[in-house]
Amino acid sequence: MPAQQPLLPEPVRRLAAWCAVVLLVAGVGWVGIRLCEELRTAVTPVLLALLGTALLRPLHRRLVNAKANRSVAAALTCVAVLAVVGGAVYIVVAALIDTGDQIVASLKDAAQGISDRFGAAGTSLDDLATNAKDLLGRFGGTAASNVISGVSVVGESIAMAVLALFLVFFFLRDGPRAVGLIRGLAPGGNGDMLEAMARRAFEAVEGFMRGTTLIALIDAVCITVGLLVLDVPGAVGLGALVFVGAYVPYLGAFISGAVAVLVALADRGFVIALWALGIVLAVQVLEGHVLQPVIQSRTVQMHPAVVLLAITAGASVAGILGMLLAVPLTAAAFAIVHELRERYVGSGPSGSSAARPVDS
């Protein structure tokens, strides 16, 4: 009896199989994203704690190697983080408070000059002041509700930050136990593979955080030195703001640079503000064309186009928080895929990652 001919040719069947796989993965990913969105108050601290652990693990390891107890070393690391972050926030806030009135006055003068020059009807500051009472009466209820909503968001953010700090302590202290937990979750005899994947993913995140911190430090030092040369007040605080903003790709650099230029405009005038803008742009060019390719290419093996797409997708899903988490999560996913490819395609020594010792 002759063999029955398949209904579809081989290439079409292969295409259909790949389409089914892509749709299945996309569906699972979409469900996972929606679950994370619904449980964001629990998921966000965990992700932030993982980033913090990846950044702080070298310091914790040094303390442990110096014969400190793991719990004491984790506590000292968290205290150091609180001191650094608290000091940076204080310096930034103090600098902005000292120059806040000058910034507002400079912006008002600039707006008044534009209004006088172009004479746009109904857009001058006098018109806005005249209509302010009417606008407040119309939108007062909305403004009040927005203030209440803002207070709620701030409270939720503080609670998540505190929870993330506690999780960093536990992750640092109980790092070696995570290996046993991962092996316990692995079905059948896949413990080695799951452990190797977890190690690759965490090493990728650790490399991203280490590279980003180095780039942020270089940016902050360069901009601080430039602002000190220009005699801009609060230069150290503005440098600290640049350092913190560097962890939010693109948007953080834009906001911190804009604040530095505004402070220069408020205290030193238009010409010095232009020089400050030139310094900020020069540092951004240095970062984009020298620091990012040299440093991040050694820590995160991803093309810049992939980074841009990941940041865009993260922003569309979770805003600024998504921009912060998009690149490290993508780097972790690439590391897992690389580990699986080494094991199943044979492009590298099979099982070599699982044999590495625990160094957390």
GROMACS .gro file of N, CA and C in nm, residues 95-96 98-99 102-103 223-239 256-277 279-280:
model
  141
   95ALA      N    1   2.096   7.093   4.756
   95ALA     CA    2   2.138   7.177   4.643
   95ALA      C    3   2.017   7.235   4.570
   96LEU      N    4   1.913   7.154   4.552
   96LEU     CA    5   1.795   7.204   4.482
   96LEU      C    6   1.718   7.306   4.565
   98ASP      N    7   1.853   7.512   4.786
   98ASP     CA    8   1.931   7.636   4.788
   98ASP      C    9   1.912   7.717   4.661
   99THR      N   10   1.893   7.648   4.550
   99THR     CA   11   1.882   7.719   4.421
   99THR      C   12   1.740   7.716   4.364
  102GLN      N   13   1.593   8.058   4.273
  102GLN     CA   14   1.662   8.117   4.159
  102GLN      C   15   1.621   8.049   4.029
  103ILE      N   16   1.601   7.917   4.033
  103ILE     CA   17   1.557   7.846   3.914
  103ILE      C   18   1.419   7.894   3.871
  223ILE      N   19   3.109   6.550   3.525
  223ILE     CA   20   3.015   6.662   3.532
  223ILE      C   21   3.039   6.745   3.657
  224THR      N   22   3.071   6.680   3.769
  224THR     CA   23   3.099   6.754   3.892
  224THR      C   24   3.221   6.844   3.875
  225VAL      N   25   3.327   6.790   3.816
  225VAL     CA   26   3.447   6.871   3.792
  225VAL      C   27   3.415   6.989   3.700
  226GLY      N   28   3.338   6.964   3.594
  226GLY     CA   29   3.302   7.072   3.503
  226GLY      C   30   3.221   7.181   3.571
  227LEU      N   31   3.124   7.141   3.655
  227LEU     CA   32   3.041   7.240   3.726
  227LEU      C   33   3.122   7.315   3.830
  228LEU      N   34   3.219   7.247   3.894
  228LEU     CA   35   3.305   7.317   3.989
  228LEU      C   36   3.391   7.421   3.919
  229VAL      N   37   3.442   7.387   3.800
  229VAL     CA   38   3.521   7.483   3.723
  229VAL      C   39   3.436   7.605   3.686
  230LEU      N   40   3.309   7.582   3.653
  230LEU     CA   41   3.218   7.692   3.618
  230LEU      C   42   3.163   7.763   3.741
  231ASP      N   43   3.199   7.713   3.861
  231ASP     CA   44   3.154   7.774   3.987
  231ASP      C   45   3.002   7.771   4.000
  232VAL      N   46   2.942   7.659   3.960
  232VAL     CA   47   2.797   7.641   3.974
  232VAL      C   48   2.768   7.591   4.115
  233PRO      N   49   2.675   7.653   4.187
  233PRO     CA   50   2.647   7.609   4.324
  233PRO      C   51   2.584   7.469   4.326
  234GLY      N   52   2.616   7.396   4.432
  234GLY     CA   53   2.560   7.261   4.445
  234GLY      C   54   2.616   7.163   4.345
  235ALA      N   55   2.741   7.183   4.302
  235ALA     CA   56   2.798   7.095   4.199
  235ALA      C   57   2.808   6.951   4.247
  236VAL      N   58   2.842   6.932   4.374
  236VAL     CA   59   2.853   6.797   4.428
  236VAL      C   60   2.716   6.728   4.430
  237GLY      N   61   2.614   6.802   4.470
  237GLY     CA   62   2.480   6.746   4.470
  237GLY      C   63   2.430   6.711   4.331
  238LEU      N   64   2.461   6.797   4.235
  238LEU     CA   65   2.422   6.769   4.097
  238LEU      C   66   2.498   6.648   4.043
  239GLY      N   67   2.625   6.634   4.082
  239GLY     CA   68   2.699   6.514   4.043
  239GLY      C   69   2.639   6.388   4.103
  256SER      N   70   1.881   6.457   3.489
  256SER     CA   71   1.990   6.509   3.571
  256SER      C   72   2.066   6.619   3.497
  257GLY      N   73   2.088   6.602   3.366
  257GLY     CA   74   2.154   6.706   3.289
  257GLY      C   75   2.072   6.834   3.281
  258ALA      N   76   1.940   6.819   3.266
  258ALA     CA   77   1.853   6.936   3.260
  258ALA      C   78   1.855   7.012   3.392
  259VAL      N   79   1.854   6.940   3.504
  259VAL     CA   80   1.860   7.007   3.634
  259VAL      C   81   1.991   7.083   3.650
  260ALA      N   82   2.102   7.023   3.607
  260ALA     CA   83   2.232   7.091   3.617
  260ALA      C   84   2.233   7.219   3.536
  261VAL      N   85   2.178   7.215   3.415
  261VAL     CA   86   2.174   7.334   3.330
  261VAL      C   87   2.083   7.441   3.391
  262LEU      N   88   1.971   7.402   3.449
  262LEU     CA   89   1.881   7.498   3.512
  262LEU      C   90   1.946   7.567   3.632
  263VAL      N   91   2.017   7.489   3.713
  263VAL     CA   92   2.086   7.549   3.827
  263VAL      C   93   2.192   7.648   3.779
  264ALA      N   94   2.268   7.612   3.674
  264ALA     CA   95   2.366   7.704   3.619
  264ALA      C   96   2.300   7.830   3.564
  265LEU      N   97   2.186   7.813   3.498
  265LEU     CA   98   2.113   7.928   3.445
  265LEU      C   99   2.065   8.020   3.557
  266ALA      N  100   2.018   7.959   3.666
  266ALA     CA  101   1.963   8.040   3.775
  266ALA      C  102   2.069   8.122   3.846
  267ASP      N  103   2.186   8.065   3.865
  267ASP     CA  104   2.286   8.133   3.949
  267ASP      C  105   2.393   8.206   3.867
  268ARG      N  106   2.426   8.154   3.749
  268ARG     CA  107   2.542   8.207   3.677
  268ARG      C  108   2.507   8.273   3.544
  269GLY      N  109   2.383   8.262   3.503
  269GLY     CA  110   2.343   8.331   3.381
  269GLY      C  111   2.343   8.241   3.259
  270PHE      N  112   2.303   8.305   3.146
  270PHE     CA  113   2.280   8.230   3.023
  270PHE      C  114   2.408   8.171   2.965
  271VAL      N  115   2.517   8.246   2.968
  271VAL     CA  116   2.643   8.200   2.907
  271VAL      C  117   2.697   8.079   2.982
  272ILE      N  118   2.700   8.086   3.114
  272ILE     CA  119   2.748   7.973   3.193
  272ILE      C  120   2.656   7.853   3.176
  273ALA      N  121   2.527   7.879   3.161
  273ALA     CA  122   2.434   7.768   3.138
  273ALA      C  123   2.465   7.697   3.007
  274LEU      N  124   2.502   7.774   2.905
  274LEU     CA  125   2.542   7.712   2.778
  274LEU      C  126   2.668   7.628   2.795
  275TRP      N  127   2.764   7.677   2.873
  275TRP     CA  128   2.884   7.598   2.900
  275TRP      C  129   2.848   7.470   2.976
  276ALA      N  130   2.757   7.480   3.073
  276ALA     CA  131   2.714   7.361   3.147
  276ALA      C  132   2.645   7.262   3.054
  277LEU      N  133   2.563   7.314   2.961
  277LEU     CA  134   2.499   7.226   2.863
  277LEU      C  135   2.603   7.157   2.776
  279ILE      N  136   2.908   7.080   2.862
  279ILE     CA  137   2.975   6.976   2.942
  279ILE      C  138   2.887   6.852   2.952
  280VAL      N  139   2.758   6.873   2.976
  280VAL     CA  140   2.666   6.759   2.987
  280VAL      C  141   2.662   6.680   2.856
   0.00000   0.00000   0.00000
